[in-house]
mmCIF file of C-alpha atoms in Angstrom:
data_model
loop_
_atom_site.group_PDB
_atom_site.id
_atom_site.type_symbol
_atom_site.label_atom_id
_atom_site.label_comp_id
_atom_site.label_asym_id
_atom_site.label_seq_id
_atom_site.Cartn_x
_atom_site.Cartn_y
_atom_site.Cartn_z
ATOM 1 C CA MET S 1 19.508 18.379 3.329
ATOM 2 C CA GLY S 2 21.010 16.959 6.517
ATOM 3 C CA ARG S 3 24.307 15.235 6.929
ATOM 4 C CA TRP S 4 24.685 11.847 5.317
ATOM 5 C CA GLN S 5 25.304 10.351 8.753
ATOM 6 C CA ASP S 6 21.709 11.235 9.639
ATOM 7 C CA MET S 7 20.176 9.505 6.619
ATOM 8 C CA THR S 8 18.435 6.174 6.735
ATOM 9 C CA GLN S 9 19.950 3.304 4.786
ATOM 10 C CA GLU S 10 17.169 3.601 2.201
ATOM 11 C CA GLU S 11 17.778 7.335 1.711
ATOM 12 C CA LEU S 12 21.524 6.859 1.441
ATOM 13 C CA GLU S 13 21.065 4.192 -1.207
ATOM 14 C CA LYS S 14 18.828 6.543 -3.185
ATOM 15 C CA GLN S 15 21.275 9.453 -2.975
ATOM 16 C CA TYR S 16 24.093 7.369 -4.402
ATOM 17 C CA ALA S 17 22.080 5.731 -7.197
ATOM 18 C CA PRO S 18 22.440 8.209 -10.130
ATOM 19 C CA SER S 19 20.021 6.262 -12.320
ATOM 20 C CA ARG S 20 17.145 7.098 -9.969
ATOM 21 C CA TRP S 21 17.571 10.799 -10.652
ATOM 22 C CA SER S 22 17.330 10.871 -14.428
ATOM 23 C CA HIS S 23 14.562 13.104 -15.744
ATOM 24 C CA ARG S 24 14.606 11.369 -19.148
ATOM 25 C CA MET S 25 13.755 7.731 -18.409
ATOM 26 C CA ASP S 26 13.462 5.175 -15.633
ATOM 27 C CA LYS S 27 16.499 3.856 -13.791
ATOM 28 C CA GLU S 28 16.916 0.645 -15.789
ATOM 29 C CA ALA S 29 16.378 2.265 -19.171
ATOM 30 C CA VAL S 30 18.805 5.121 -18.551
ATOM 31 C CA ILE S 31 21.650 2.699 -17.724
ATOM 32 C CA GLU S 32 20.940 0.586 -20.797
ATOM 33 C CA ALA S 33 20.834 3.707 -22.969
ATOM 34 C CA HIS S 34 24.110 4.970 -21.507
ATOM 35 C CA VAL S 35 25.944 1.702 -22.155
ATOM 36 C CA ARG S 36 24.594 1.627 -25.695
ATOM 37 C CA GLU S 37 25.639 5.232 -26.328
ATOM 38 C CA VAL S 38 29.210 4.968 -25.076
ATOM 39 C CA THR S 39 29.952 1.575 -26.658
ATOM 40 C CA GLU S 40 28.302 2.176 -30.002
ATOM 41 C CA ALA S 41 30.636 1.561 -32.936
ATOM 42 C CA PHE S 42 31.768 4.516 -34.980
ATOM 43 C CA PRO S 43 33.260 4.928 -38.458
ATOM 44 C CA LEU S 44 36.946 5.829 -38.568
ATOM 45 C CA VAL S 45 38.647 7.788 -41.355
ATOM 46 C CA LEU S 46 42.429 7.452 -41.607
ATOM 47 C CA TYR S 47 43.992 10.370 -43.471
ATOM 48 C CA ILE S 48 47.364 9.893 -45.185
ATOM 49 C CA HIS S 49 49.054 13.139 -46.172
ATOM 50 C CA GLY S 50 50.777 13.989 -49.437
ATOM 51 C CA GLY S 51 53.951 15.977 -50.050
ATOM 52 C CA TYR S 52 55.589 13.836 -52.755
ATOM 53 C CA TRP S 53 56.835 11.465 -50.014
ATOM 54 C CA GLN S 54 59.269 14.222 -48.932
ATOM 55 C CA PHE S 55 57.467 16.728 -46.716
ATOM 56 C CA LEU S 56 54.271 17.542 -44.775
ATOM 57 C CA SER S 57 53.246 15.444 -41.776
ATOM 58 C CA LYS S 58 50.370 14.078 -39.743
ATOM 59 C CA GLU S 59 50.640 17.168 -37.523
ATOM 60 C CA VAL S 60 49.340 19.413 -40.327
ATOM 61 C CA SER S 61 46.576 17.042 -41.421
ATOM 62 C CA GLY S 62 43.796 18.026 -39.033
ATOM 63 C CA PHE S 63 42.086 20.293 -41.541
ATOM 64 C CA ILE S 64 39.874 17.463 -42.834
ATOM 65 C CA ALA S 65 38.455 16.620 -39.404
ATOM 66 C CA PRO S 66 35.772 19.271 -38.576
ATOM 67 C CA PRO S 67 33.073 18.385 -41.150
ATOM 68 C CA LEU S 68 33.522 14.672 -40.454
ATOM 69 C CA VAL S 69 33.719 14.820 -36.668
ATOM 70 C CA THR S 70 30.518 16.862 -36.498
ATOM 71 C CA GLN S 71 28.793 13.896 -38.169
ATOM 72 C CA GLY S 72 30.033 11.404 -35.583
ATOM 73 C CA ILE S 73 32.991 10.169 -37.619
ATOM 74 C CA ALA S 74 36.359 9.688 -35.922
ATOM 75 C CA VAL S 75 39.406 10.933 -37.820
ATOM 76 C CA ALA S 76 43.055 9.969 -37.343
ATOM 77 C CA ALA S 77 46.070 11.233 -39.292
ATOM 78 C CA VAL S 78 48.646 8.610 -40.243
ATOM 79 C CA GLY S 79 52.308 9.590 -40.282
ATOM 80 C CA TYR S 80 55.314 8.057 -42.000
ATOM 81 C CA ASP S 81 59.008 8.884 -42.286
ATOM 82 C CA VAL S 82 59.302 11.064 -45.363
ATOM 83 C CA ALA S 83 62.439 10.841 -47.489
ATOM 84 C CA PRO S 84 65.262 10.781 -46.639
ATOM 85 C CA LYS S 85 64.325 9.605 -43.126
ATOM 86 C CA GLY S 86 62.595 6.489 -44.400
ATOM 87 C CA LYS S 87 65.705 4.328 -44.101
ATOM 88 C CA GLY S 88 66.172 5.289 -40.486
ATOM 89 C CA PHE S 89 68.823 7.988 -40.839
ATOM 90 C CA GLN S 90 67.968 11.473 -39.598
ATOM 91 C CA LYS S 91 71.371 13.181 -39.638
ATOM 92 C CA TRP S 92 74.165 12.790 -42.104
ATOM 93 C CA ASP S 93 77.408 11.333 -40.813
ATOM 94 C CA GLN S 94 80.157 13.963 -41.112
ATOM 95 C CA HIS S 95 82.709 11.268 -41.825
ATOM 96 C CA LEU S 96 80.559 9.886 -44.610
ATOM 97 C CA LEU S 97 80.295 13.336 -46.183
ATOM 98 C CA SER S 98 84.086 13.608 -46.247
ATOM 99 C CA LEU S 99 84.550 10.464 -48.313
ATOM 100 C CA ALA S 100 85.374 10.777 -51.986
ATOM 101 C CA LEU S 101 82.749 8.153 -52.871
ATOM 102 C CA TRP S 102 80.009 9.462 -50.570
ATOM 103 C CA PRO S 103 77.298 9.670 -53.296
ATOM 104 C CA LEU S 104 77.439 5.886 -53.715
ATOM 105 C CA SER S 105 77.073 5.379 -49.989
ATOM 106 C CA LEU S 106 74.094 7.721 -49.838
ATOM 107 C CA CYS S 107 72.396 5.858 -52.657
ATOM 108 C CA ALA S 108 72.836 2.630 -50.731
ATOM 109 C CA LEU S 109 71.191 4.244 -47.726
ATOM 110 C CA CYS S 110 68.310 5.528 -49.823
ATOM 111 C CA LEU S 111 67.530 2.200 -51.467
ATOM 112 C CA GLY S 112 64.246 0.822 -50.212
ATOM 113 C CA HIS S 113 62.967 3.798 -48.240
ATOM 114 C CA MET S 114 59.730 3.645 -50.255
ATOM 115 C CA ASP S 115 59.340 0.093 -48.963
ATOM 116 C CA VAL S 116 59.734 1.484 -45.447
ATOM 117 C CA MET S 117 57.077 4.147 -45.936
ATOM 118 C CA VAL S 118 54.606 1.619 -47.317
ATOM 119 C CA ALA S 119 55.318 -0.777 -44.449
ATOM 120 C CA GLN S 120 54.939 2.005 -41.880
ATOM 121 C CA VAL S 121 51.505 2.955 -43.152
ATOM 122 C CA ARG S 122 50.400 -0.674 -43.283
ATOM 123 C CA ARG S 123 51.579 -1.223 -39.707
ATOM 124 C CA SER S 124 49.756 1.935 -38.616
ATOM 125 C CA VAL S 125 46.488 0.631 -40.041
ATOM 126 C CA ALA S 126 47.019 -2.735 -38.352
ATOM 127 C CA PHE S 127 47.823 -1.070 -35.025
ATOM 128 C CA ILE S 128 44.808 1.222 -35.143
ATOM 129 C CA VAL S 129 42.303 -1.522 -35.895
ATOM 130 C CA GLN S 130 43.745 -3.598 -33.060
ATOM 131 C CA GLN S 131 43.454 -0.691 -30.623
ATOM 132 C CA TYR S 132 39.985 0.430 -31.717
ATOM 133 C CA SER S 133 37.962 -2.718 -32.260
ATOM 134 C CA LYS S 134 34.621 -0.920 -31.830
ATOM 135 C CA THR S 135 34.728 0.893 -35.164
ATOM 136 C CA SER S 136 31.877 0.281 -37.571
ATOM 137 C CA GLY S 137 34.377 0.369 -40.425
ATOM 138 C CA VAL S 138 37.659 1.917 -41.500
ATOM 139 C CA TYR S 139 37.930 4.373 -44.381
ATOM 140 C CA LEU S 140 41.193 5.456 -45.994
ATOM 141 C CA CYS S 141 41.652 8.942 -47.373
ATOM 142 C CA GLY S 142 44.892 9.941 -49.064
ATOM 143 C CA HIS S 143 46.074 12.842 -51.185
ATOM 144 C CA SER S 144 48.805 12.707 -53.831
ATOM 145 C CA ALA S 145 51.611 10.600 -52.280
ATOM 146 C CA GLY S 146 49.120 9.740 -49.550
ATOM 147 C CA ALA S 147 46.722 8.381 -52.169
ATOM 148 C CA HIS S 148 49.534 6.172 -53.435
ATOM 149 C CA LEU S 149 50.193 4.883 -49.911
ATOM 150 C CA ALA S 150 46.479 4.305 -49.282
ATOM 151 C CA ALA S 151 46.298 2.350 -52.540
ATOM 152 C CA MET S 152 49.219 0.224 -51.369
ATOM 153 C CA VAL S 153 47.277 -0.495 -48.171
ATOM 154 C CA LEU S 154 44.487 -1.938 -50.333
ATOM 155 C CA SER S 155 46.924 -4.512 -51.754
ATOM 156 C CA THR S 156 48.189 -5.640 -48.337
ATOM 157 C CA ASP S 157 48.403 -9.319 -47.383
ATOM 158 C CA TRP S 158 46.977 -8.864 -43.897
ATOM 159 C CA GLU S 159 47.951 -12.357 -42.755
ATOM 160 C CA GLU S 160 51.449 -10.968 -42.309
ATOM 161 C CA TYR S 161 50.072 -8.473 -39.797
ATOM 162 C CA GLY S 162 47.758 -10.797 -37.887
ATOM 163 C CA VAL S 163 44.668 -8.658 -38.472
ATOM 164 C CA THR S 164 41.886 -8.293 -41.009
ATOM 165 C CA PRO S 165 40.915 -4.615 -41.087
ATOM 166 C CA ASP S 166 37.311 -3.900 -41.987
ATOM 167 C CA ILE S 167 38.191 -1.383 -44.690
ATOM 168 C CA LYS S 168 34.860 -0.289 -46.085
ATOM 169 C CA GLY S 169 36.016 2.545 -48.286
ATOM 170 C CA ALA S 170 38.985 4.404 -49.745
ATOM 171 C CA PHE S 171 39.081 7.960 -51.073
ATOM 172 C CA LEU S 172 42.136 8.374 -53.282
ATOM 173 C CA VAL S 173 42.644 11.999 -54.316
ATOM 174 C CA SER S 174 45.023 13.115 -57.099
ATOM 175 C CA GLY S 175 47.260 10.118 -56.593
ATOM 176 C CA VAL S 176 50.204 8.494 -58.331
ATOM 177 C CA TYR S 177 49.609 4.795 -58.948
ATOM 178 C CA ASP S 178 52.570 3.957 -61.200
ATOM 179 C CA LEU S 179 55.861 5.211 -59.751
ATOM 180 C CA GLU S 180 58.109 4.389 -62.686
ATOM 181 C CA PRO S 181 57.572 7.718 -64.504
ATOM 182 C CA ILE S 182 58.621 9.495 -61.291
ATOM 183 C CA THR S 183 62.045 7.847 -61.530
ATOM 184 C CA HIS S 184 62.699 9.852 -64.710
ATOM 185 C CA THR S 185 61.908 13.248 -63.136
ATOM 186 C CA SER S 186 63.750 15.684 -60.876
ATOM 187 C CA VAL S 187 61.513 14.526 -58.022
ATOM 188 C CA ASN S 188 63.677 11.412 -57.924
ATOM 189 C CA ASN S 189 67.130 12.947 -58.378
ATOM 190 C CA LEU S 190 69.660 13.503 -55.609
ATOM 191 C CA LEU S 191 69.872 17.274 -56.002
ATOM 192 C CA HIS S 192 71.745 18.573 -52.988
ATOM 193 C CA VAL S 193 73.291 17.450 -49.739
ATOM 194 C CA SER S 194 75.084 19.573 -47.170
ATOM 195 C CA GLN S 195 76.198 18.947 -43.626
ATOM 196 C CA SER S 196 73.702 21.457 -42.278
ATOM 197 C CA ASP S 197 70.712 20.755 -44.525
ATOM 198 C CA CYS S 198 69.544 17.480 -46.027
ATOM 199 C CA SER S 199 66.003 18.715 -46.735
ATOM 200 C CA ALA S 200 66.631 18.893 -50.472
ATOM 201 C CA VAL S 201 67.512 15.225 -50.793
ATOM 202 C CA THR S 202 64.900 13.631 -53.025
ATOM 203 C CA LEU S 203 63.615 10.112 -53.473
ATOM 204 C CA SER S 204 66.502 8.316 -55.254
ATOM 205 C CA LEU S 205 63.974 5.638 -56.163
ATOM 206 C CA PRO S 206 65.384 2.706 -58.181
ATOM 207 C CA ARG S 207 63.225 1.237 -60.926
ATOM 208 C CA GLU S 208 62.721 -2.098 -59.153
ATOM 209 C CA VAL S 209 61.584 -0.372 -55.951
ATOM 210 C CA ALA S 210 59.265 1.848 -57.964
ATOM 211 C CA ARG S 211 57.686 -1.118 -59.693
ATOM 212 C CA ARG S 212 57.055 -3.200 -56.569
ATOM 213 C CA ASN S 213 55.479 -0.157 -54.909
ATOM 214 C CA SER S 214 53.200 0.775 -57.801
ATOM 215 C CA PRO S 215 49.560 -0.019 -56.954
ATOM 216 C CA VAL S 216 48.630 -0.489 -60.589
ATOM 217 C CA LEU S 217 51.297 -3.217 -60.880
ATOM 218 C CA CYS S 218 50.520 -5.078 -57.646
ATOM 219 C CA MET S 219 46.789 -5.343 -58.113
ATOM 220 C CA THR S 220 44.995 -7.739 -55.784
ATOM 221 C CA ALA S 221 41.890 -9.532 -56.991
ATOM 222 C CA ALA S 222 38.777 -8.527 -55.101
ATOM 223 C CA THR S 223 37.925 -11.151 -52.502
ATOM 224 C CA PRO S 224 34.393 -11.059 -51.026
ATOM 225 C CA ALA S 225 35.698 -8.828 -48.223
ATOM 226 C CA ARG S 226 37.445 -6.509 -50.666
ATOM 227 C CA LYS S 227 34.357 -6.308 -52.874
ATOM 228 C CA ALA S 228 32.609 -4.716 -49.894
ATOM 229 C CA CYS S 229 35.177 -1.911 -49.972
ATOM 230 C CA GLU S 230 34.114 1.028 -52.132
ATOM 231 C CA VAL S 231 36.990 2.872 -53.768
ATOM 232 C CA LEU S 232 36.644 6.428 -55.035
ATOM 233 C CA ILE S 233 39.419 7.728 -57.269
ATOM 234 C CA ALA S 234 39.200 11.509 -57.464
ATOM 235 C CA VAL S 235 41.274 13.791 -59.653
ATOM 236 C CA ALA S 236 41.290 17.574 -59.914
ATOM 237 C CA GLN S 237 40.139 19.163 -63.163
ATOM 238 C CA HIS S 238 43.418 21.087 -63.318
ATOM 239 C CA ASP S 239 45.696 18.178 -62.452
ATOM 240 C CA SER S 240 48.149 17.358 -65.230
ATOM 241 C CA PRO S 241 47.197 14.984 -68.063
ATOM 242 C CA GLU S 242 49.552 12.386 -66.510
ATOM 243 C CA PHE S 243 47.690 12.497 -63.196
ATOM 244 C CA HIS S 244 44.428 12.073 -65.124
ATOM 245 C CA ARG S 245 45.891 9.166 -67.090
ATOM 246 C CA GLN S 246 47.152 7.433 -63.972
ATOM 247 C CA SER S 247 43.806 7.867 -62.205
ATOM 248 C CA GLN S 248 41.963 6.457 -65.224
ATOM 249 C CA GLU S 249 44.312 3.480 -65.571
ATOM 250 C CA TYR S 250 44.164 2.605 -61.885
ATOM 251 C CA PHE S 251 40.374 2.893 -62.006
ATOM 252 C CA GLN S 252 40.274 0.473 -64.951
ATOM 253 C CA ALA S 253 42.684 -1.932 -63.247
ATOM 254 C CA LEU S 254 40.613 -2.032 -60.057
ATOM 255 C CA ARG S 255 37.394 -2.513 -61.978
ATOM 256 C CA SER S 256 38.922 -5.347 -64.021
ATOM 257 C CA ALA S 257 40.023 -7.004 -60.782
ATOM 258 C CA GLY S 258 36.452 -6.952 -59.465
ATOM 259 C CA TRP S 259 36.637 -4.034 -57.073
ATOM 260 C CA SER S 260 33.751 -1.624 -56.477
ATOM 261 C CA VAL S 261 35.299 1.562 -57.816
ATOM 262 C CA SER S 262 34.237 4.929 -59.197
ATOM 263 C CA LEU S 263 36.102 7.828 -60.798
ATOM 264 C CA LEU S 264 35.336 11.469 -60.053
ATOM 265 C CA ASP S 265 36.754 14.492 -61.896
ATOM 266 C CA ILE S 266 36.285 17.446 -59.560
ATOM 267 C CA ALA S 267 35.600 20.656 -61.469
ATOM 268 C CA ASP S 268 37.299 23.990 -60.758
ATOM 269 C CA THR S 269 40.036 22.470 -58.577
ATOM 270 C CA ASP S 270 43.775 21.990 -58.904
ATOM 271 C CA HIS S 271 46.125 19.497 -57.271
ATOM 272 C CA PHE S 272 46.135 21.448 -54.021
ATOM 273 C CA ASP S 273 42.709 22.920 -53.341
ATOM 274 C CA VAL S 274 41.105 19.608 -54.330
ATOM 275 C CA ILE S 275 42.149 18.397 -50.876
ATOM 276 C CA GLU S 276 42.196 21.737 -49.043
ATOM 277 C CA LYS S 277 38.451 22.075 -49.564
ATOM 278 C CA LEU S 278 37.782 18.969 -47.482
ATOM 279 C CA SER S 279 37.678 21.404 -44.571
ATOM 280 C CA GLN S 280 34.336 22.610 -45.976
ATOM 281 C CA GLY S 281 31.157 20.698 -45.174
ATOM 282 C CA GLY S 282 29.474 21.681 -48.432
ATOM 283 C CA TYR S 283 32.350 20.674 -50.716
ATOM 284 C CA ILE S 284 31.391 17.963 -53.211
ATOM 285 C CA LEU S 285 34.136 15.558 -52.103
ATOM 286 C CA THR S 286 33.199 16.029 -48.445
ATOM 287 C CA GLN S 287 29.605 15.222 -49.308
ATOM 288 C CA VAL S 288 30.612 12.145 -51.304
ATOM 289 C CA ILE S 289 32.635 10.859 -48.345
ATOM 290 C CA LEU S 290 29.790 11.497 -45.900
ATOM 291 C CA ASN S 291 27.260 9.824 -48.194
ATOM 292 C CA MET S 292 29.425 6.733 -48.669
ATOM 293 C CA ILE S 293 29.952 6.338 -44.939
ATOM 294 C CA SER S 294 26.260 6.854 -44.175
ATOM 295 C CA ARG S 295 25.303 4.052 -46.603
ATOM 296 C CA ALA S 296 27.578 1.500 -44.944
#
């Protein structure tokens, strides 16, 4: 081929018109097909991690992505400030630790951090749907504490956030839907604080905070839009009887409120591998998620 300076105007136009060179279809059709392909809406799964509101992170949540992404589903992990960071403090004040009444001050700092976590997750959902308007629907997936937070998302008054997310489904796995029993366990007690390590600080969740952040107690009646959202409540066969009870009661509460909801007891799993196995394409819960999304 000669230099471009030696080409006629017609030849130059042809050389710089990529659509003329497609082997698959004519020049008009290939452009239309390309626009359709790159702008086509896609389903989006938002994964909310567990860890009893105290550990794990979005950075370790990518394990669920491979079997979903291979089916054309986008996956995003949602983070939140686990306790005790939820109230905005990341390092303990040395002066505070020296005070005789420091436990009272710490309790004051801890009050409401569950509210913060819930608000953070709600804001994340609002932000994502504003940034990615081309989704064909949003699906929530949460495990344990993450299932609790996903359930709280379902009860959100979205007018406060200026958006109406098209949440078409929620997969709530081995969740806690009534927080009050947690307030009577060691999960909630302030066990240990040191100047060098605050990782053992637990929830310090007051009863009133627990109640207003319990999905089973802040049930929202199913509007027409919410009726279009399918909710799957899954529980591991070897979860404790309390986890089974809570899953059953939240299932009944949603159904009574008019939601489209189902309950799945997953055989031969415990509280941990029930979610770990989502990395496997052939796992029953993976298949249930894929089937629900494909029906939408």
